[in-house]
């Protein structure tokens, strides 16, 4: 589908913590349908998924990414310690944890070292700590770029690249449609992580509620961006899961999220609603019941 005329297709992968697992299911179905990208743009967890997919944008590469997600635990991403937390709370450092587990995971599993060596051009979005502007990383050390894009403020330390302190790309542009268009995309396939729409109670922990709040803000930004760019290129929004009760700090439902996203994406391709106004799947909403599908 990406070969029609001069069409240039970008996959844009949003951030969303543990909900990034849904993008694995989406990618599985899109690849089976021979919908492939000419470039990939990602922010936060979407940057990590995008970077892995860019290494091998086929069934084999997705199977590897799925195995990584299925083995992932919350402690692998958020290795908090009492000592580190105390230092952060006392103002002795600007973060609560170090991303050493995430660094080791990227370095051991990502089959290339520099972004420009990916099989498909891969662009990682981070945020400048000082002025809040987006920073697009298209070349250079891949692990460092991904750590910058996932450096959640106050949780992980900022990452310095080319003299700039960088933090989570989701702060400036969680679903970087604008970046894809600036890079020449004429068709943008958006892989959102979604928002839990049937939570019965707010998340309990401080980090869980903070990530939930960021997730809500990001989805509102995505809705605004879809309206903003709808006339500038062809936008296809892969439908997020709905109803959804898993918050973005919960890593215990990975298998279910992948399975459901794979199924929902398949139905979306089959029922011919790709060209429908994408805003209908993104608008804030609630459910009275707690059922999931």
C-alpha positions as semicolon CSV with decimal commas, in nm:
position;residue;x (nm);y (nm);z (nm)
1;X;0,000;0,000;0,000
2;X;0,293;0,233;0,049
3;X;0,397;0,204;-0,316
4;X;0,096;0,378;-0,471
5;X;0,219;0,677;-0,673
6;X;0,446;0,906;-0,479
7;X;0,280;0,817;-0,150
8;X;0,515;0,812;0,146
9;X;0,381;0,630;0,450
10;X;0,486;0,700;0,806
11;X;0,401;0,494;1,111
12;X;0,364;0,724;1,412
13;X;0,379;0,546;1,747
14;X;0,251;0,727;2,054
15;X;0,374;0,708;2,411
16;X;0,169;0,549;2,686
17;X;0,373;0,342;2,932
18;X;0,260;-0,018;2,966
19;X;-0,017;0,045;2,710
20;X;0,259;0,041;2,450
21;X;0,189;-0,332;2,437
22;X;-0,114;-0,263;2,216
23;X;0,118;-0,139;1,942
24;X;0,265;-0,488;1,914
25;X;-0,078;-0,629;1,828
26;X;-0,141;-0,345;1,585
27;X;0,192;-0,402;1,411
28;X;0,124;-0,774;1,381
29;X;-0,199;-0,715;1,194
30;X;-0,074;-0,426;0,981
31;X;0,226;-0,631;0,869
32;X;0,010;-0,929;0,779
33;X;-0,200;-0,693;0,566
34;X;0,119;-0,573;0,390
35;X;0,080;-0,218;0,523
36;X;0,440;-0,113;0,572
37;X;0,609;0,218;0,648
38;X;0,866;0,421;0,459
39;X;0,963;0,586;0,787
40;X;0,885;0,547;1,155
41;X;0,843;0,821;1,415
42;X;0,794;0,751;1,785
43;X;0,787;0,918;2,123
44;X;0,845;0,762;2,465
45;X;0,746;0,393;2,464
46;X;0,639;0,442;2,103
47;X;0,999;0,532;2,022
48;X;1,118;0,202;2,167
49;X;0,856;0,000;1,981
50;X;0,930;0,193;1,664
51;X;1,304;0,139;1,694
52;X;1,263;-0,236;1,737
53;X;1,017;-0,255;1,448
54;X;1,251;-0,046;1,230
55;X;1,520;-0,310;1,278
56;X;1,310;-0,582;1,117
57;X;0,970;-0,462;0,991
58;X;0,831;-0,808;0,934
59;X;0,668;-1,096;1,118
60;X;1,002;-1,215;1,256
61;X;1,087;-0,874;1,399
62;X;0,744;-0,834;1,555
63;X;0,769;-1,180;1,712
64;X;1,093;-1,071;1,878
65;X;0,931;-0,751;2,004
66;X;0,636;-0,950;2,137
67;X;0,868;-1,183;2,331
68;X;1,036;-0,884;2,491
69;X;0,702;-0,740;2,601
70;X;0,576;-1,070;2,738
71;X;0,885;-1,103;2,958
72;X;0,868;-0,744;3,079
73;X;0,784;-0,661;3,439
74;X;0,720;-0,326;3,605
75;X;1,043;-0,355;3,803
76;X;1,236;-0,385;3,475
77;X;1,126;-0,036;3,379
78;X;1,086;0,130;3,719
79;X;1,362;-0,008;3,947
80;X;1,287;0,205;4,250
81;X;1,496;0,177;4,565
82;X;1,440;0,328;4,908
83;X;1,776;0,504;4,895
84;X;1,715;0,654;4,553
85;X;1,368;0,770;4,650
86;X;1,499;0,940;4,964
87;X;1,770;1,120;4,766
88;X;1,510;1,247;4,523
89;X;1,270;1,360;4,792
90;X;1,549;1,538;4,980
91;X;1,651;1,727;4,670
92;X;1,987;1,556;4,640
93;X;1,912;1,456;4,283
94;X;1,642;1,535;4,027
95;X;1,517;1,181;3,972
96;X;1,391;0,886;4,173
97;X;1,536;0,597;3,972
98;X;1,804;0,507;3,722
99;X;1,710;0,340;3,393
100;X;1,987;0,081;3,410
101;X;1,749;-0,210;3,344
102;X;1,597;-0,037;3,044
103;X;1,942;0,049;2,911
104;X;2,052;-0,313;2,943
105;X;1,736;-0,431;2,770
106;X;1,784;-0,197;2,476
107;X;2,153;-0,272;2,438
108;X;2,102;-0,647;2,453
109;X;1,799;-0,670;2,225
110;X;1,821;-0,390;1,969
111;X;2,016;-0,532;1,671
112;X;2,173;-0,203;1,564
113;X;2,372;0,059;1,751
114;X;2,302;0,379;1,558
115;X;1,964;0,506;1,445
116;X;2,079;0,551;1,087
117;X;2,154;0,178;1,069
118;X;1,788;0,074;1,106
119;X;1,633;-0,109;0,813
120;X;1,360;0,158;0,797
121;X;1,441;0,523;0,875
122;X;1,362;0,572;1,243
123;X;1,309;0,909;1,409
124;X;1,293;0,948;1,786
125;X;1,125;1,245;1,954
126;X;1,254;1,388;2,282
127;X;1,186;1,714;2,468
128;X;1,434;1,990;2,554
129;X;1,431;2,024;2,932
130;X;1,493;2,400;2,928
131;X;1,247;2,528;2,672
132;X;1,007;2,237;2,615
133;X;1,061;2,219;2,241
134;X;1,064;1,888;2,058
135;X;1,396;1,746;1,950
136;X;1,405;1,500;1,660
137;X;1,681;1,240;1,677
138;X;1,742;1,063;1,346
139;X;2,109;0,975;1,373
140;X;2,347;0,884;1,650
141;X;2,359;0,631;1,930
142;X;2,024;0,454;1,945
143;X;2,025;0,359;2,313
144;X;2,097;0,715;2,423
145;X;1,822;0,851;2,200
146;X;1,566;0,602;2,334
147;X;1,663;0,670;2,694
148;X;1,614;1,042;2,628
149;X;1,272;0,986;2,471
150;X;1,159;0,778;2,772
151;X;1,311;0,994;3,048
152;X;0,994;1,066;3,246
153;X;1,050;1,391;3,440
154;X;1,134;1,343;3,808
155;X;1,139;0,965;3,761
156;X;1,446;0,928;3,539
157;X;1,741;1,162;3,485
158;X;1,753;1,379;3,178
159;X;1,985;1,261;2,900
160;X;2,239;1,495;2,744
161;X;2,282;1,476;2,367
162;X;2,485;1,734;2,174
163;X;2,492;1,956;2,480
164;X;2,114;1,960;2,529
165;X;1,938;1,808;2,828
166;X;1,651;1,598;2,702
167;X;1,350;1,431;2,864
168;X;1,046;1,227;2,763
169;X;0,932;1,301;2,409
170;X;0,571;1,268;2,515
171;X;0,593;1,602;2,695
172;X;0,642;1,801;2,374
173;X;0,473;1,574;2,121
174;X;0,337;1,240;2,237
175;X;0,201;1,142;1,894
176;X;0,434;1,324;1,656
177;X;0,218;1,357;1,346
178;X;0,378;1,695;1,273
179;X;0,724;1,537;1,265
180;X;0,614;1,273;1,015
181;X;0,464;1,538;0,785
182;X;0,776;1,754;0,814
183;X;0,978;1,450;0,706
184;X;0,770;1,420;0,390
185;X;0,497;1,172;0,481
186;X;0,183;1,195;0,270
187;X;0,005;0,919;0,459
188;X;0,034;0,883;0,836
189;X;-0,073;0,566;1,014
190;X;-0,115;0,651;1,382
191;X;-0,073;0,381;1,646
192;X;-0,216;0,531;1,968
193;X;-0,191;0,356;2,302
194;X;-0,536;0,469;2,413
195;X;-0,684;0,572;2,745
196;X;-0,848;0,352;3,008
197;X;-1,215;0,441;2,976
198;X;-1,369;0,204;3,234
199;X;-1,147;0,256;3,537
200;X;-1,369;0,219;3,844
201;X;-1,133;0,416;4,070
202;X;-0,830;0,638;4,005
203;X;-0,488;0,466;4,012
204;X;-0,357;0,449;4,368
205;X;0,017;0,511;4,356
206;X;0,167;0,853;4,295
207;X;0,348;0,743;3,980
208;X;0,044;0,558;3,845
209;X;-0,181;0,863;3,881
210;X;0,087;1,089;3,729
211;X;0,124;0,861;3,427
212;X;-0,253;0,837;3,395
213;X;-0,277;1,216;3,392
214;X;-0,008;1,241;3,125
215;X;-0,192;0,980;2,922
216;X;-0,516;1,180;2,937
217;X;-0,336;1,497;2,829
218;X;-0,163;1,313;2,545
219;X;-0,488;1,178;2,405
220;X;-0,638;1,526;2,407
221;X;-0,331;1,653;2,223
222;X;-0,371;1,374;1,969
223;X;-0,733;1,466;1,905
224;X;-0,633;1,828;1,847
225;X;-0,349;1,724;1,616
226;X;-0,578;1,502;1,409
227;X;-0,809;1,798;1,354
228;X;-0,511;2,019;1,273
229;X;-0,347;1,792;1,016
230;X;-0,648;1,615;0,865
231;X;-0,638;1,833;0,553
232;X;-0,261;1,817;0,507
233;X;-0,219;1,444;0,457
234;X;-0,405;1,115;0,467
235;X;-0,448;1,022;0,834
236;X;-0,533;0,670;0,942
237;X;-0,581;0,613;1,315
238;X;-0,563;0,251;1,420
239;X;-0,843;0,229;1,679
240;X;-0,726;0,206;2,040
241;X;-0,880;-0,056;2,264
242;X;-1,223;0,027;2,399
243;X;-1,344;-0,046;2,656
244;X;-1,015;-0,051;2,846
245;X;-0,953;-0,077;3,219
246;X;-0,573;-0,110;3,226
247;X;-0,374;0,196;3,330
248;X;-0,038;0,290;3,180
249;X;0,157;0,178;3,489
250;X;0,017;-0,176;3,492
251;X;0,238;-0,434;3,317
252;X;0,034;-0,738;3,419
253;X;-0,200;-0,748;3,116
254;X;0,049;-0,748;2,830
255;X;-0,064;-1,069;2,664
256;X;-0,429;-0,960;2,672
257;X;-0,350;-0,615;2,533
258;X;-0,152;-0,759;2,241
259;X;-0,423;-1,013;2,161
260;X;-0,706;-0,762;2,174
261;X;-0,519;-0,503;1,967
262;X;-0,438;-0,763;1,703
263;X;-0,807;-0,857;1,679
264;X;-0,943;-0,501;1,682
265;X;-0,696;-0,390;1,415
266;X;-0,801;-0,684;1,199
267;X;-1,168;-0,590;1,229
268;X;-1,083;-0,229;1,145
269;X;-0,909;-0,336;0,825
270;X;-1,190;-0,572;0,729
271;X;-1,489;-0,345;0,787
272;X;-1,360;-0,066;0,564
273;X;-1,375;0,215;0,822
274;X;-1,015;0,329;0,774
275;X;-1,129;0,634;0,582
276;X;-1,385;0,735;0,844
277;X;-1,325;1,053;1,042
278;X;-1,061;0,932;1,292
279;X;-1,177;1,166;1,566
280;X;-1,462;0,932;1,657
281;X;-1,220;0,678;1,807
282;X;-1,028;0,936;2,009
283;X;-1,291;1,156;2,171
284;X;-1,314;1,135;2,553
285;X;-1,594;0,908;2,671
286;X;-1,707;0,687;2,958
287;X;-1,883;0,354;2,998
288;X;-2,143;0,264;3,254
289;X;-2,053;-0,103;3,257
290;X;-1,718;-0,266;3,324
291;X;-1,725;-0,518;3,043
292;X;-1,428;-0,560;2,814
293;X;-1,400;-0,722;2,474
